[in-house]
Structures are given as C-alpha cells and as structure tokens.
PDB file of C-alpha atoms in Angstrom:
ATOM      1  CA  MET A 219      -2.952  14.437  12.221  1.00  0.00           C
ATOM      2  CA  THR A 220      -5.454  14.896   9.420  1.00  0.00           C
ATOM      3  CA  ASN A 221      -5.992  12.280   6.736  1.00  0.00           C
ATOM      4  CA  GLU A 222      -4.500  14.622   4.134  1.00  0.00           C
ATOM      5  CA  GLU A 223      -1.402  14.939   6.338  1.00  0.00           C
ATOM      6  CA  ARG A 224      -1.192  11.137   6.512  1.00  0.00           C
ATOM      7  CA  ILE A 225      -1.316  10.905   2.721  1.00  0.00           C
ATOM      8  CA  ARG A 226       1.458  13.506   2.466  1.00  0.00           C
ATOM      9  CA  LEU A 227       3.467  11.678   5.161  1.00  0.00           C
ATOM     10  CA  ALA A 228       3.258   8.436   3.188  1.00  0.00           C
ATOM     11  CA  VAL A 229       4.703  10.147   0.091  1.00  0.00           C
ATOM     12  CA  ASP A 230       7.344  11.981   2.135  1.00  0.00           C
ATOM     13  CA  GLN A 231       8.505   8.729   3.698  1.00  0.00           C
ATOM     14  CA  PHE A 232       9.029   7.220   0.258  1.00  0.00           C
ATOM     15  CA  MET A 233      10.991  10.297  -0.790  1.00  0.00           C
ATOM     16  CA  ALA A 234      13.113   9.803   2.347  1.00  0.00           C
ATOM     17  CA  GLY A 235      14.087   6.303   1.185  1.00  0.00           C
ATOM     18  CA  PHE A 236      11.503   3.928   2.640  1.00  0.00           C
ATOM     19  CA  ASN A 237       9.831   1.375   0.396  1.00  0.00           C
ATOM     20  CA  CYS A 238       6.268   1.732  -0.855  1.00  0.00           C
ATOM     21  CA  ALA A 239       4.676  -0.616   1.685  1.00  0.00           C
ATOM     22  CA  GLN A 240       6.562   0.922   4.596  1.00  0.00           C
ATOM     23  CA  SER A 241       5.522   4.381   3.476  1.00  0.00           C
ATOM     24  CA  VAL A 242       1.806   3.532   3.463  1.00  0.00           C
ATOM     25  CA  VAL A 243       1.675   1.406   6.622  1.00  0.00           C
ATOM     26  CA  SER A 244       3.776   3.686   8.793  1.00  0.00           C
ATOM     27  CA  ALA A 245       1.681   6.735   7.897  1.00  0.00           C
ATOM     28  CA  PHE A 246      -1.286   5.095   9.643  1.00  0.00           C
ATOM     29  CA  ALA A 247       0.542   3.060  12.312  1.00  0.00           C
ATOM     30  CA  ASP A 248      -0.519   5.122  15.313  1.00  0.00           C
ATOM     31  CA  GLN A 249      -4.196   4.624  14.429  1.00  0.00           C
ATOM     32  CA  TYR A 250      -3.711   0.907  15.089  1.00  0.00           C
ATOM     33  CA  GLY A 251      -1.487   1.107  18.154  1.00  0.00           C
ATOM     34  CA  PHE A 252       1.804   0.451  16.373  1.00  0.00           C
ATOM     35  CA  THR A 253       4.952   2.451  16.694  1.00  0.00           C
ATOM     36  CA  ARG A 254       6.554   3.783  13.538  1.00  0.00           C
ATOM     37  CA  GLU A 255       9.385   1.284  13.994  1.00  0.00           C
ATOM     38  CA  GLN A 256       6.970  -1.640  14.299  1.00  0.00           C
ATOM     39  CA  ALA A 257       5.143  -0.518  11.166  1.00  0.00           C
ATOM     40  CA  LEU A 258       8.414  -0.181   9.254  1.00  0.00           C
ATOM     41  CA  ARG A 259       9.497  -3.648  10.356  1.00  0.00           C
ATOM     42  CA  MET A 260       6.220  -5.439   9.579  1.00  0.00           C
ATOM     43  CA  SER A 261       5.964  -3.939   6.094  1.00  0.00           C
ATOM     44  CA  ALA A 262       9.656  -4.056   5.103  1.00  0.00           C
ATOM     45  CA  SER A 263       9.406  -7.213   2.995  1.00  0.00           C
ATOM     46  CA  PHE A 264       6.617  -5.949   0.756  1.00  0.00           C
ATOM     47  CA  GLY A 265       8.414  -3.153  -1.090  1.00  0.00           C
ATOM     48  CA  ALA A 266       9.287  -3.234  -4.799  1.00  0.00           C
ATOM     49  CA  GLY A 267       6.499  -5.654  -5.561  1.00  0.00           C
ATOM     50  CA  ILE A 268       7.167  -7.958  -2.585  1.00  0.00           C
ATOM     51  CA  GLY A 269      10.886  -8.297  -1.954  1.00  0.00           C
ATOM     52  CA  ARG A 270      11.790  -6.632  -5.262  1.00  0.00           C
ATOM     53  CA  MET A 271      10.163  -9.443  -7.252  1.00  0.00           C
ATOM     54  CA  ARG A 272       7.965  -6.837  -8.991  1.00  0.00           C
ATOM     55  CA  LEU A 273       4.750  -8.686  -8.144  1.00  0.00           C
ATOM     56  CA  THR A 274       1.951  -6.904  -6.246  1.00  0.00           C
ATOM     57  CA  CYS A 275       2.794  -3.212  -5.855  1.00  0.00           C
ATOM     58  CA  GLY A 276       4.232  -2.430  -2.420  1.00  0.00           C
ATOM     59  CA  ALA A 277       1.805   0.470  -1.950  1.00  0.00           C
ATOM     60  CA  VAL A 278      -1.072  -1.935  -2.553  1.00  0.00           C
ATOM     61  CA  CYS A 279       0.468  -4.446  -0.139  1.00  0.00           C
ATOM     62  CA  GLY A 280       0.694  -1.725   2.505  1.00  0.00           C
ATOM     63  CA  MET A 281      -2.908  -0.704   1.954  1.00  0.00           C
ATOM     64  CA  LEU A 282      -4.006  -4.330   2.244  1.00  0.00           C
ATOM     65  CA  GLN A 283      -2.015  -4.779   5.445  1.00  0.00           C
ATOM     66  CA  LEU A 284      -4.077  -1.920   6.848  1.00  0.00           C
ATOM     67  CA  ALA A 285      -7.238  -3.705   5.684  1.00  0.00           C
ATOM     68  CA  GLY A 286      -6.223  -6.691   7.800  1.00  0.00           C
ATOM     69  CA  LEU A 287      -5.907  -4.430  10.817  1.00  0.00           C
ATOM     70  CA  GLU A 288      -9.458  -3.191  10.224  1.00  0.00           C
ATOM     71  CA  HIS A 289     -11.192  -6.478   9.362  1.00  0.00           C
ATOM     72  CA  CYS A 290      -9.803  -9.921  10.098  1.00  0.00           C
ATOM     73  CA  ALA A 291     -10.650 -13.256  11.646  1.00  0.00           C
ATOM     74  CA  LEU A 292      -9.352 -13.638  15.163  1.00  0.00           C
ATOM     75  CA  GLU A 293     -10.592 -17.216  15.303  1.00  0.00           C
ATOM     76  CA  GLY A 294      -9.509 -19.715  12.669  1.00  0.00           C
ATOM     77  CA  SER A 295     -13.074 -20.900  12.198  1.00  0.00           C
ATOM     78  CA  ASP A 296     -14.532 -17.413  11.623  1.00  0.00           C
ATOM     79  CA  ARG A 297     -15.423 -17.726   7.948  1.00  0.00           C
ATOM     80  CA  LYS A 298     -17.617 -14.621   8.055  1.00  0.00           C
ATOM     81  CA  ALA A 299     -14.736 -12.393   9.201  1.00  0.00           C
ATOM     82  CA  LYS A 300     -12.393 -13.962   6.645  1.00  0.00           C
ATOM     83  CA  SER A 301     -14.933 -13.344   3.912  1.00  0.00           C
ATOM     84  CA  GLU A 302     -15.402  -9.726   5.003  1.00  0.00           C
ATOM     85  CA  ASN A 303     -11.635  -9.208   4.889  1.00  0.00           C
ATOM     86  CA  TYR A 304     -11.340 -10.786   1.450  1.00  0.00           C
ATOM     87  CA  ALA A 305     -14.227  -8.663   0.157  1.00  0.00           C
ATOM     88  CA  LEU A 306     -12.549  -5.499   1.460  1.00  0.00           C
ATOM     89  CA  VAL A 307      -9.194  -6.541  -0.037  1.00  0.00           C
ATOM     90  CA  GLN A 308     -10.800  -7.170  -3.404  1.00  0.00           C
ATOM     91  CA  ARG A 309     -12.668  -3.850  -3.330  1.00  0.00           C
ATOM     92  CA  LEU A 310      -9.535  -1.889  -2.419  1.00  0.00           C
ATOM     93  CA  ALA A 311      -7.384  -3.680  -4.997  1.00  0.00           C
ATOM     94  CA  GLU A 312      -9.989  -3.142  -7.709  1.00  0.00           C
ATOM     95  CA  GLU A 313     -10.215   0.570  -6.877  1.00  0.00           C
ATOM     96  CA  PHE A 314      -6.421   0.864  -7.086  1.00  0.00           C
ATOM     97  CA  ARG A 315      -6.468  -1.010 -10.412  1.00  0.00           C
ATOM     98  CA  ARG A 316      -9.253   1.244 -11.724  1.00  0.00           C
ATOM     99  CA  ARG A 317      -7.300   4.391 -10.869  1.00  0.00           C
ATOM    100  CA  ASN A 318      -3.834   3.199 -11.895  1.00  0.00           C
ATOM    101  CA  GLY A 319      -4.315   0.470 -14.509  1.00  0.00           C
ATOM    102  CA  SER A 320      -2.776  -2.383 -12.535  1.00  0.00           C
ATOM    103  CA  ILE A 321      -1.831  -3.601  -9.074  1.00  0.00           C
ATOM    104  CA  THR A 322       1.350  -5.250 -10.366  1.00  0.00           C
ATOM    105  CA  CYS A 323       4.640  -3.459  -9.725  1.00  0.00           C
ATOM    106  CA  ARG A 324       6.254  -4.633 -12.971  1.00  0.00           C
ATOM    107  CA  GLU A 325       3.325  -3.311 -15.027  1.00  0.00           C
ATOM    108  CA  LEU A 326       3.170  -0.011 -13.146  1.00  0.00           C
ATOM    109  CA  LEU A 327       6.897   0.476 -13.784  1.00  0.00           C
ATOM    110  CA  GLY A 328       6.502  -0.450 -17.463  1.00  0.00           C
ATOM    111  CA  LEU A 329       8.954  -3.347 -17.210  1.00  0.00           C
ATOM    112  CA  ARG A 330       8.588  -5.922 -19.954  1.00  0.00           C
ATOM    113  CA  LYS A 331      10.566  -8.765 -18.456  1.00  0.00           C
ATOM    114  CA  GLU A 332      11.001 -10.181 -15.003  1.00  0.00           C
ATOM    115  CA  GLN A 333      13.855  -8.779 -12.946  1.00  0.00           C
ATOM    116  CA  ARG A 334      15.185 -10.950 -10.163  1.00  0.00           C
ATOM    117  CA  SER A 335      17.701  -8.844  -8.275  1.00  0.00           C
ATOM    118  CA  ALA A 336      17.570  -8.446  -4.527  1.00  0.00           C
ATOM    119  CA  GLU A 337      19.769  -5.359  -4.752  1.00  0.00           C
ATOM    120  CA  ALA A 338      17.856  -2.304  -3.563  1.00  0.00           C
ATOM    121  CA  SER A 339      17.938   0.577  -6.022  1.00  0.00           C
ATOM    122  CA  GLU A 340      19.998   3.599  -5.152  1.00  0.00           C
ATOM    123  CA  ARG A 341      17.743   6.552  -4.460  1.00  0.00           C
ATOM    124  CA  THR A 342      18.899   9.327  -6.744  1.00  0.00           C
ATOM    125  CA  PRO A 343      17.054  12.231  -8.370  1.00  0.00           C
ATOM    126  CA  GLU A 344      16.890  10.098 -11.556  1.00  0.00           C
ATOM    127  CA  TYR A 345      15.358   7.217  -9.602  1.00  0.00           C
ATOM    128  CA  TYR A 346      12.537   9.418  -8.317  1.00  0.00           C
ATOM    129  CA  ALA A 347      12.064  11.129 -11.704  1.00  0.00           C
ATOM    130  CA  THR A 348      11.604   7.863 -13.613  1.00  0.00           C
ATOM    131  CA  ARG A 349       9.296   5.998 -11.233  1.00  0.00           C
ATOM    132  CA  PRO A 350       5.567   6.396 -10.600  1.00  0.00           C
ATOM    133  CA  CYS A 351       5.973   5.070  -7.047  1.00  0.00           C
ATOM    134  CA  ALA A 352       5.222   8.324  -5.217  1.00  0.00           C
ATOM    135  CA  ARG A 353       1.946   8.585  -7.166  1.00  0.00           C
ATOM    136  CA  MET A 354       1.128   4.947  -6.359  1.00  0.00           C
ATOM    137  CA  ILE A 355       1.767   5.568  -2.662  1.00  0.00           C
ATOM    138  CA  GLU A 356      -0.419   8.649  -2.725  1.00  0.00           C
ATOM    139  CA  SER A 357      -3.133   6.680  -4.519  1.00  0.00           C
ATOM    140  CA  ALA A 358      -3.060   3.770  -2.054  1.00  0.00           C
ATOM    141  CA  ALA A 359      -3.058   6.095   0.953  1.00  0.00           C
ATOM    142  CA  ARG A 360      -5.909   8.146  -0.541  1.00  0.00           C
ATOM    143  CA  ILE A 361      -7.974   5.035  -1.266  1.00  0.00           C
ATOM    144  CA  TRP A 362      -7.419   3.922   2.321  1.00  0.00           C
ATOM    145  CA  VAL A 363      -8.516   7.328   3.627  1.00  0.00           C
ATOM    146  CA  GLU A 364     -11.608   7.226   1.404  1.00  0.00           C
ATOM    147  CA  HIS A 365     -12.403   3.788   2.824  1.00  0.00           C
ATOM    148  CA  LEU A 366     -11.995   5.049   6.386  1.00  0.00           C
ATOM    149  CA  GLU A 367     -14.245   7.998   5.633  1.00  0.00           C
ATOM    150  CA  GLY A 368     -16.839   5.753   3.948  1.00  0.00           C
ATOM    151  CA  ARG A 369     -16.401   7.477   0.580  1.00  0.00           C
ATOM    152  CA  LEU A 370     -15.575   4.480  -1.608  1.00  0.00           C
ATOM    153  CA  ASP A 371     -18.400   3.115  -3.748  1.00  0.00           C
ATOM    154  CA  ASP A 372     -20.058   0.110  -2.162  1.00  0.00           C
ATOM    155  CA  ASP A 373     -17.941   0.634   0.971  1.00  0.00           C
ATOM    156  CA  GLN A 374     -18.888  -2.097   3.410  1.00  0.00           C
ATOM    157  CA  PRO A 375     -16.624  -4.227   5.615  1.00  0.00           C
TER     158      PRO A 375
END
C-alpha cells in the first residue's frame, strides 16, 4: 500500500464511522505489526478529543500514538529515548497546529463552550458536512507520512 493510499484509507475509515484516532492509527497498523482490530482497540478512547471531551484532537492523538511506536523508551531510565519521543511529539503537534490553527478538538470544531456528553454523535450526511474531521484526519496522516519520508522541516527523531 502506498502512503497516499494510507492517507485515503484513514479518511475512508472515518467516513465509515470510526473515530479520528482509530482512522489514523489503523491506516498504519500493519507497518508496526498490529492487526486492524488491535489498532482500532488501542486508539478507541482517543476520538472526539479524547473520549468526547473535546480536548486534543483525535487525529492528533492517533498521529502521536504512531510517534510512540517509532520512538520510545523501552527502559524506564532511558531519558534520551524519552526526550527524542517528546521532541518528535512536539514537532508533529506544532506542524499540525501550523497547518490547522489548533490541536484542540473544541477549537477545530468551533465550539465556544465545553460539552460533556459521552453520547457518540450519529453519523449522518449533516454530521459529515458540518465537521472538519475528515480534513483533520487527512492532515494528521499526511504529516505522519511526511515524517516517515523525512520531508518535515527539522525532521529528526
């Protein structure tokens, strides 16, 4: 599968009803030895701004989960690996913010006040027409691809 196909798959999965984080993570799951089901399970809680709390965008959360699969500490005392992961996370988040104006779900959706409902939104044509989520998923997946291909500015682990 090409990287462009992975980006399209991420968007298609959102349009099929999966949350933003699931859509991003599952599009790249096989690259990290995960099944689609495992990817959907491990990213399920991060949609709608983390459990529909409208905090960090689910697409960003998915992208950052992938960053942890690329660069992480496997020993608790490995400060260098932790620092490399945090630097990558900050670079990816800043690139997403630069392209989209924010990494916060509530801001990306244009919501003025906090919404605290755990009820998942019904996916209707109106839902898709009024949300920027598909664009956010495409953006996060594209940023991840650009990272993988070494095309992001200052792209270092």
